[in-house]
Amino acid sequence: MKATKNSLILAYVLTAMCIASQAKADFIFGTPENLGPVINSASGDGAGATTSADGLELYFCSDRPGGSGGWDIWISTRQSVDDPWGPPANLGPTVNSQYGDCYPSLSSDGLTLYFSGEYSGSPRPGGLGGTDIWMTARVSRNAPWGPPVNLGASVNSSERDFSPTISGDGLTLVFTSTRSGGMGSWDLWTATRASVTDAWNLAVDLGANVNSGSVEGECALSADGLALFFLSNRAGGMGSWDLWMATPKSANDSWGSPVNLGPAVNSAAAEGSAGISADMRTLYFTSDRGGGLGGYDLWQSAILPIVDFNADGVLDLADLVLLIENWGTNNALYDIGPFAWGDGIVDAADLEVLMNYWGQEIPSPFLVAHWKLDETGGTLVADSAGANDGTLVGEPLRQPEGGKVGGALLLDGVDDCVTTEFVCDPSAGPFSVFAWVKGGAPGQGDPVPGQRGQLAPGGHSHGCIDNGTQGYTR
């Protein structure tokens, strides 16, 4: 019988992690999701997305039929944040025009909508010469939008000024401009004001920390003003156009060096037109990648804080201790609140985020494969993080609830194993494998994972803990 064999219990939370560039160490992006046929169409959709503070209104651009001509601003609503978005409605001729209207950005009170013309379209009359930035206002959420007003010469120029994004307090506006005085053909510029009733100060270039000799544009500023997402074709990307992000060390610091959002968001296709939900938990963007409905589509990706600080697959007291040990510092690894990119200090806001995830299943931050081993029968070993399903070889006994995380397998120590297709290319960069092993005879627990029939190559971490003890291998 199986139970009489010299056995090795493999609590096989095998987490293969091909390390890729991430925006910051303290948060990751979820798998991008197409917003589907209710929002997207066979036409172009995207060119900026913005939501109301309660998450019940979504504004975006589309050149689908039924508009005023070219690109128009459309709105979709829903009854609650748990409901799907309803069919979009055109904002109508008071706001939209035959000249193309794009890149909406909604104020936190939902009463002012900033937007611009499309980059390559004819300028709307009444501006300063090129594509300009405009605003429209309403007296209440149920009132109609009023006639657009040009933001004037402090913000606009005779060149093309477009893709505005407004901060949550309404005091900072970031936008794209082709005017002189920048570092490239498209640069990010910013204008500020002392209060929402004051005029805008003269716009200034964001400078070399963010801009380069390449293109930077189509930006989105988080409501707290601490994260700036934008499009660029600078070196270091994954496709022709990628999304990048810059953050300051604290609210009073200048922007840090931009980082590519990595393969979780970017692809070999084009990504652009970033948008951030008002609750700062969802990234919207436009892409012409496969899996869409035609042309450019609107996609979304969850913004997830990394709360499993020691990357052992569980959120427990060890992670809480690490946060407490860094209390009062600006260590980005533990600065996960009040929103994923932090606020420059480890404090009660970060503790609250950690506690909100307590007791939940926590994905590893750079997860590319995860075999839970919680199936009750058959030979399939499902990969919950990707498409790398495995197959049982031999006659291992399943223990669906016997693992340190998930299930476990009782192996015979001879020929029982799990096989999969190649998950990581060792030549592409370092990776780690995590497994919990409770072994029999000494030596039986020695390195389990391998590639091409060999143990993990030099320079890559592996190992196990055996002789009746249980722990995780790295």
XYZ file of C-alpha atoms in Angstrom:
474
model
C 0.000 0.000 0.000
C 1.062 3.557 -0.582
C 1.170 4.450 3.084
C 3.755 1.750 3.763
C 6.294 3.218 1.361
C 9.274 5.228 2.528
C 7.440 8.486 1.988
C 8.081 12.161 1.541
C 5.262 14.606 2.225
C 5.553 17.480 -0.180
C 3.406 20.405 0.902
C 4.091 21.623 -2.556
C 3.421 25.290 -2.631
C 5.846 25.503 -5.496
C 6.027 29.139 -6.377
C 8.196 29.789 -9.387
C 9.151 33.400 -9.554
C 10.782 34.784 -12.663
C 11.699 38.215 -11.368
C 10.679 41.062 -13.645
C 10.949 44.802 -13.240
C 8.132 46.150 -11.070
C 6.956 49.656 -10.460
C 7.863 49.586 -6.761
C 8.683 46.860 -4.309
C 5.551 47.450 -2.231
C 2.796 46.887 -4.797
C 1.997 44.954 -7.928
C -0.596 44.983 -10.682
C -3.241 42.354 -11.229
C -3.786 40.629 -14.551
C -5.196 43.169 -17.047
C -8.866 42.704 -17.890
C -10.656 43.985 -20.961
C -13.697 46.043 -19.948
C -15.743 43.991 -22.366
C -18.335 44.650 -25.073
C -20.510 46.946 -22.962
C -17.717 49.541 -22.750
C -15.491 48.651 -25.695
C -16.516 48.505 -29.333
C -15.117 47.689 -32.747
C -14.058 51.353 -32.898
C -11.315 53.008 -30.843
C -12.018 53.237 -27.115
C -9.961 54.750 -24.316
C -7.965 57.963 -24.715
C -8.245 58.564 -20.999
C -10.585 57.162 -18.338
C -11.707 58.727 -15.080
C -14.187 57.764 -12.371
C -16.293 59.611 -9.835
C -15.263 59.467 -6.175
C -18.023 56.963 -5.399
C -16.988 54.754 -8.315
C -20.394 54.946 -9.988
C -19.495 57.044 -13.049
C -16.903 56.165 -15.683
C -15.921 58.726 -18.322
C -13.879 57.687 -21.341
C -13.396 58.509 -25.018
C -14.484 56.694 -28.137
C -14.810 57.343 -31.848
C -17.724 54.897 -32.171
C -20.821 55.865 -34.165
C -23.414 57.996 -32.419
C -21.187 60.879 -31.417
C -20.675 64.439 -32.556
C -17.819 63.563 -34.868
C -14.483 61.866 -34.353
C -13.595 61.261 -30.719
C -16.237 62.039 -28.100
C -16.495 61.725 -24.334
C -18.892 59.030 -23.148
C -20.187 58.094 -19.692
C -21.140 54.754 -18.185
C -22.834 54.365 -14.808
C -23.631 51.581 -12.362
C -25.764 51.223 -9.241
C -22.956 50.044 -6.958
C -19.237 49.309 -7.198
C -20.114 45.602 -7.280
C -22.331 45.998 -10.343
C -21.122 45.908 -13.953
C -20.886 49.104 -15.967
C -24.007 49.991 -17.930
C -24.193 50.905 -21.632
C -22.306 54.156 -22.342
C -24.112 57.374 -23.230
C -22.635 60.236 -25.218
C -22.086 63.375 -23.131
C -23.913 65.323 -25.801
C -23.289 68.372 -28.004
C -22.860 70.825 -25.141
C -19.512 69.203 -24.308
C -18.620 67.204 -27.398
C -17.947 68.832 -30.742
C -17.027 67.966 -34.291
C -13.378 68.713 -33.482
C -12.762 65.709 -31.253
C -12.876 65.685 -27.457
C -10.758 63.367 -25.313
C -8.847 62.693 -22.117
C -11.484 63.430 -19.439
C -10.392 64.002 -15.837
C -13.085 64.431 -13.177
C -12.687 66.553 -10.045
C -13.107 64.821 -6.688
C -16.493 66.471 -6.091
C -17.699 65.313 -9.503
C -18.703 68.817 -10.564
C -15.848 69.778 -12.912
C -14.648 67.791 -15.904
C -11.326 68.682 -17.525
C -10.658 67.489 -21.074
C -8.858 68.385 -24.281
C -9.090 67.963 -27.996
C -7.487 64.941 -29.589
C -3.788 65.265 -30.316
C -3.993 65.164 -34.109
C -7.406 66.754 -34.626
C -8.426 70.245 -35.635
C -8.563 72.614 -32.638
C -11.918 73.628 -31.229
C -12.616 77.341 -31.943
C -12.057 79.756 -29.072
C -8.705 78.369 -28.002
C -5.156 79.628 -28.251
C -4.271 78.041 -31.566
C -3.449 74.376 -31.041
C -5.182 71.575 -29.192
C -6.242 73.110 -25.873
C -7.390 72.037 -22.430
C -10.948 72.899 -21.450
C -13.278 72.429 -18.505
C -17.001 72.005 -18.106
C -18.941 72.307 -14.843
C -22.303 71.335 -13.384
C -24.062 72.495 -10.229
C -24.864 68.984 -8.977
C -24.301 65.364 -9.908
C -27.762 65.239 -11.445
C -27.438 68.501 -13.381
C -26.345 68.735 -17.027
C -22.825 69.792 -17.969
C -22.398 73.429 -18.955
C -20.609 74.927 -21.973
C -16.838 74.261 -21.978
C -14.458 77.028 -20.853
C -10.865 77.315 -22.068
C -8.269 77.180 -19.262
C -6.452 80.168 -20.726
C -2.869 81.158 -21.435
C -1.463 80.093 -18.055
C -2.104 76.489 -19.054
C -2.580 76.446 -22.822
C -0.204 77.595 -25.547
C -0.217 78.028 -29.305
C 1.053 74.432 -29.573
C -0.776 71.237 -28.685
C -1.786 70.903 -25.026
C -3.794 67.842 -24.105
C -4.490 64.925 -21.699
C -5.092 66.916 -18.476
C -5.243 65.149 -15.118
C -6.376 66.884 -11.940
C -5.264 66.100 -8.378
C -7.774 65.174 -5.707
C -7.519 68.579 -4.017
C -7.957 70.369 -7.346
C -4.741 72.364 -6.919
C -2.433 70.559 -9.356
C -2.962 69.948 -13.048
C -0.559 67.784 -15.076
C -0.838 67.579 -18.850
C 1.005 66.863 -22.095
C 2.387 69.625 -24.306
C 4.422 69.955 -27.485
C 5.411 73.560 -26.697
C 9.004 74.735 -26.711
C 10.998 74.624 -23.497
C 10.628 70.907 -22.970
C 13.055 68.034 -23.342
C 11.350 66.057 -26.112
C 8.593 66.280 -28.683
C 6.020 65.521 -25.956
C 6.679 66.555 -22.356
C 4.686 66.519 -19.146
C 3.929 69.964 -17.738
C 2.184 71.074 -14.568
C 0.233 74.083 -13.352
C -0.740 74.796 -9.752
C -3.008 77.199 -7.875
C -3.476 78.227 -4.256
C -7.168 77.296 -4.075
C -9.869 76.000 -6.391
C -11.178 79.559 -6.788
C -7.788 80.993 -7.770
C -6.393 81.281 -11.273
C -3.810 78.791 -12.482
C -0.167 79.781 -12.199
C 1.972 79.649 -15.315
C 2.632 76.044 -16.313
C 6.165 74.637 -15.978
C 7.886 71.585 -17.398
C 8.125 68.676 -14.940
C 11.833 68.490 -15.668
C 14.478 65.851 -16.238
C 13.382 63.602 -13.373
C 10.320 62.641 -15.424
C 10.762 63.925 -18.977
C 13.391 62.782 -21.460
C 14.365 63.279 -25.081
C 11.698 60.709 -25.936
C 7.917 61.064 -25.703
C 6.143 61.445 -22.351
C 2.415 62.046 -22.291
C -1.162 60.827 -21.783
C -0.782 61.049 -18.018
C -2.838 60.217 -14.949
C -2.225 61.692 -11.495
C -3.496 59.760 -8.492
C -5.998 61.566 -6.292
C -3.440 61.892 -3.490
C -0.896 63.379 -5.904
C 1.730 60.759 -5.022
C 1.721 58.653 -8.193
C 1.999 59.773 -11.803
C 1.372 57.304 -14.621
C 2.183 58.174 -18.217
C 2.991 56.863 -21.678
C 6.524 56.871 -23.063
C 8.544 55.337 -25.870
C 11.818 55.763 -23.974
C 14.412 53.006 -23.876
C 13.774 50.167 -21.465
C 10.210 49.437 -22.501
C 8.559 46.268 -23.739
C 6.784 47.560 -26.828
C 6.453 50.611 -29.034
C 4.599 52.490 -26.271
C 4.659 51.544 -22.602
C 3.195 52.852 -19.375
C 5.621 54.224 -16.802
C 5.226 55.577 -13.297
C 6.931 58.130 -11.083
C 6.483 58.677 -7.353
C 8.062 61.084 -4.867
C 9.638 59.848 -1.647
C 7.119 61.974 0.224
C 4.436 64.539 -0.505
C 6.979 67.374 -0.350
C 9.647 65.798 -2.565
C 10.142 66.086 -6.308
C 9.256 63.223 -8.616
C 11.620 60.265 -8.576
C 12.960 58.478 -11.626
C 10.214 56.778 -13.648
C 9.968 52.994 -13.708
C 8.337 50.788 -16.317
C 5.159 49.090 -15.107
C 6.564 45.790 -16.338
C 4.986 42.782 -18.049
C 2.026 42.694 -15.682
C 0.657 45.732 -17.584
C 2.834 46.380 -20.623
C 3.154 44.082 -23.615
C 4.766 43.924 -27.034
C 1.735 45.889 -28.256
C 1.088 49.565 -27.456
C -0.177 50.756 -24.070
C -1.122 54.332 -23.236
C -3.795 56.759 -22.014
C -3.458 55.930 -18.332
C -6.292 56.588 -15.911
C -6.560 55.983 -12.160
C -9.823 55.269 -10.383
C -10.772 57.764 -7.698
C -10.194 55.152 -4.980
C -6.676 54.590 -6.404
C -7.151 50.837 -6.574
C -7.574 50.402 -10.345
C -5.381 51.384 -13.275
C -7.199 51.988 -16.554
C -5.300 52.075 -19.818
C -5.693 51.723 -23.565
C -4.064 48.953 -25.579
C -4.275 47.368 -29.003
C -3.101 44.000 -27.648
C -4.853 40.793 -28.612
C -8.040 39.808 -26.839
C -9.867 43.069 -27.483
C -12.875 43.985 -29.565
C -11.061 45.887 -32.289
C -8.562 48.711 -32.538
C -7.684 50.202 -29.152
C -9.674 48.971 -26.165
C -10.008 50.076 -22.576
C -8.402 47.704 -20.062
C -8.125 47.695 -16.284
C -5.679 46.238 -13.796
C -5.993 46.066 -10.020
C -3.345 47.863 -7.951
C -2.414 45.506 -5.122
C -0.203 46.225 -2.105
C 2.368 43.582 -1.203
C 1.533 42.591 2.357
C 3.420 39.284 2.451
C 6.648 41.058 3.347
C 8.809 37.947 3.715
C 7.297 36.294 0.609
C 6.578 32.981 2.324
C 3.063 32.687 0.909
C 1.206 33.494 4.129
C 0.308 36.681 5.958
C 1.080 36.127 9.613
C 2.769 37.524 12.708
C 6.158 37.468 10.993
C 4.918 40.082 8.525
C 3.373 42.144 11.315
C 6.683 42.113 13.202
C 8.522 43.338 10.102
C 6.120 46.259 9.769
C 6.490 47.173 13.442
C 10.287 46.998 13.202
C 10.117 49.601 10.414
C 7.597 51.873 12.171
C 8.306 55.538 11.557
C 10.708 54.912 8.657
C 10.220 55.603 4.956
C 11.109 52.041 3.916
C 9.044 51.512 0.754
C 8.763 47.770 1.389
C 6.465 48.438 4.341
C 4.922 51.741 3.232
C 1.747 50.239 1.759
C -0.872 52.717 2.947
C -3.138 54.476 2.863
C -2.834 53.421 -0.792
C -0.538 50.942 -2.477
C 2.335 53.361 -3.226
C 2.415 54.616 0.356
C 2.766 58.120 1.736
C 6.424 58.282 2.747
C 6.160 56.904 6.287
C 5.374 53.539 7.869
C 2.587 54.177 10.351
C -0.989 53.334 11.303
C -2.162 53.686 7.698
C 0.092 50.796 6.706
C -1.021 48.711 9.672
C -4.642 49.218 8.620
C -3.904 47.979 5.089
C -2.093 44.942 6.493
C -5.007 44.094 8.776
C -7.476 44.417 5.899
C -5.722 41.477 4.226
C -5.362 39.408 7.394
C -6.731 35.898 6.945
C -6.923 36.161 3.156
C -4.975 34.129 0.637
C -1.966 36.213 -0.335
C -0.345 35.835 -3.752
C 3.429 36.079 -3.904
C 4.508 39.444 -5.349
C 6.221 38.118 -8.480
C 4.148 34.989 -8.942
C 4.252 33.281 -12.327
C 3.107 29.836 -11.191
C 1.412 28.419 -8.098
C 0.346 24.824 -7.629
C -1.967 24.605 -4.607
C -2.236 20.784 -4.747
C -5.758 21.002 -3.358
C -7.425 18.795 -5.973
C -9.240 15.738 -4.627
C -8.600 13.382 -7.540
C -7.273 12.873 -11.032
C -3.785 13.589 -12.329
C -4.172 17.331 -12.976
C -2.188 19.751 -10.818
C -3.714 23.146 -11.575
C -1.667 26.343 -11.740
C -3.767 29.010 -10.033
C -1.475 31.832 -11.197
C -1.097 30.987 -14.867
C -1.381 28.296 -17.509
C 1.376 25.976 -16.269
C -0.800 23.066 -15.180
C 1.124 20.001 -14.054
C 0.567 16.256 -14.188
C 1.011 13.693 -11.421
C 3.450 10.899 -12.243
C 3.410 7.663 -10.247
C 0.825 7.149 -7.546
C 1.168 9.989 -5.035
C -1.569 10.271 -2.435
C -3.421 13.572 -2.399
C -3.978 15.494 0.824
C -6.168 18.436 -0.323
C -6.026 20.151 3.069
C -2.708 18.820 4.295
C -0.335 21.543 3.181
C 1.113 24.515 4.984
C -0.584 26.542 2.265
C -3.227 24.632 0.293
C -2.884 20.899 -0.173
C -0.040 18.391 -0.144
C 1.135 15.231 -1.857
C 2.414 12.073 -0.190
C 5.249 10.907 -2.433
C 6.984 7.534 -2.341
C 10.503 8.960 -2.506
C 11.228 6.875 -5.581
C 9.466 7.900 -8.757
C 6.478 10.008 -7.681
C 6.656 13.567 -8.958
C 4.819 16.420 -10.654
C 5.784 17.397 -14.190
C 5.036 20.647 -16.018
C 6.125 22.426 -19.145
C 8.989 24.909 -18.730
C 7.873 27.831 -16.573
C 10.996 30.001 -16.349
C 14.001 30.306 -18.607
C 17.060 30.219 -16.299
C 19.055 32.264 -18.784
C 16.512 35.100 -18.648
C 17.237 36.048 -15.046
C 17.053 34.796 -11.472
C 14.057 32.986 -10.077
C 13.156 31.306 -6.810
C 11.162 28.196 -5.986
C 9.298 27.796 -2.702
C 8.169 24.406 -1.403
C 7.249 23.048 2.017
C 8.731 19.588 2.486
C 8.368 17.149 5.383
C 10.753 14.331 4.605
C 11.531 10.763 5.545
C 15.093 9.499 5.459
C 17.970 12.002 5.390
C 18.680 13.195 1.883
C 15.220 12.434 0.517
C 14.262 16.056 0.864
C 17.159 17.342 -1.169
C 16.362 19.741 -4.013
C 13.164 18.776 -5.716
C 12.715 21.354 -8.497
C 14.698 21.094 -11.665
C 14.674 21.983 -15.326
C 15.623 19.698 -18.226
C 16.005 16.866 -15.740
C 18.520 18.730 -13.586
C 18.455 20.589 -10.322
C 17.983 24.321 -10.351
C 20.984 25.890 -12.127
C 23.691 27.774 -10.309
C 22.704 31.306 -9.428
C 19.100 30.305 -8.773
C 17.845 29.496 -5.304
C 16.389 26.158 -4.292
C 16.495 23.689 -1.432
C 14.357 21.968 1.163
C 13.986 21.097 4.826
C 13.693 17.393 5.672
C 14.262 14.838 8.434
C 10.787 15.214 9.860
C 10.800 18.980 10.132
C 8.665 21.226 8.025
C 9.436 24.634 6.575
C 9.666 26.437 3.305
C 12.465 26.162 0.817
C 13.822 29.011 -1.152
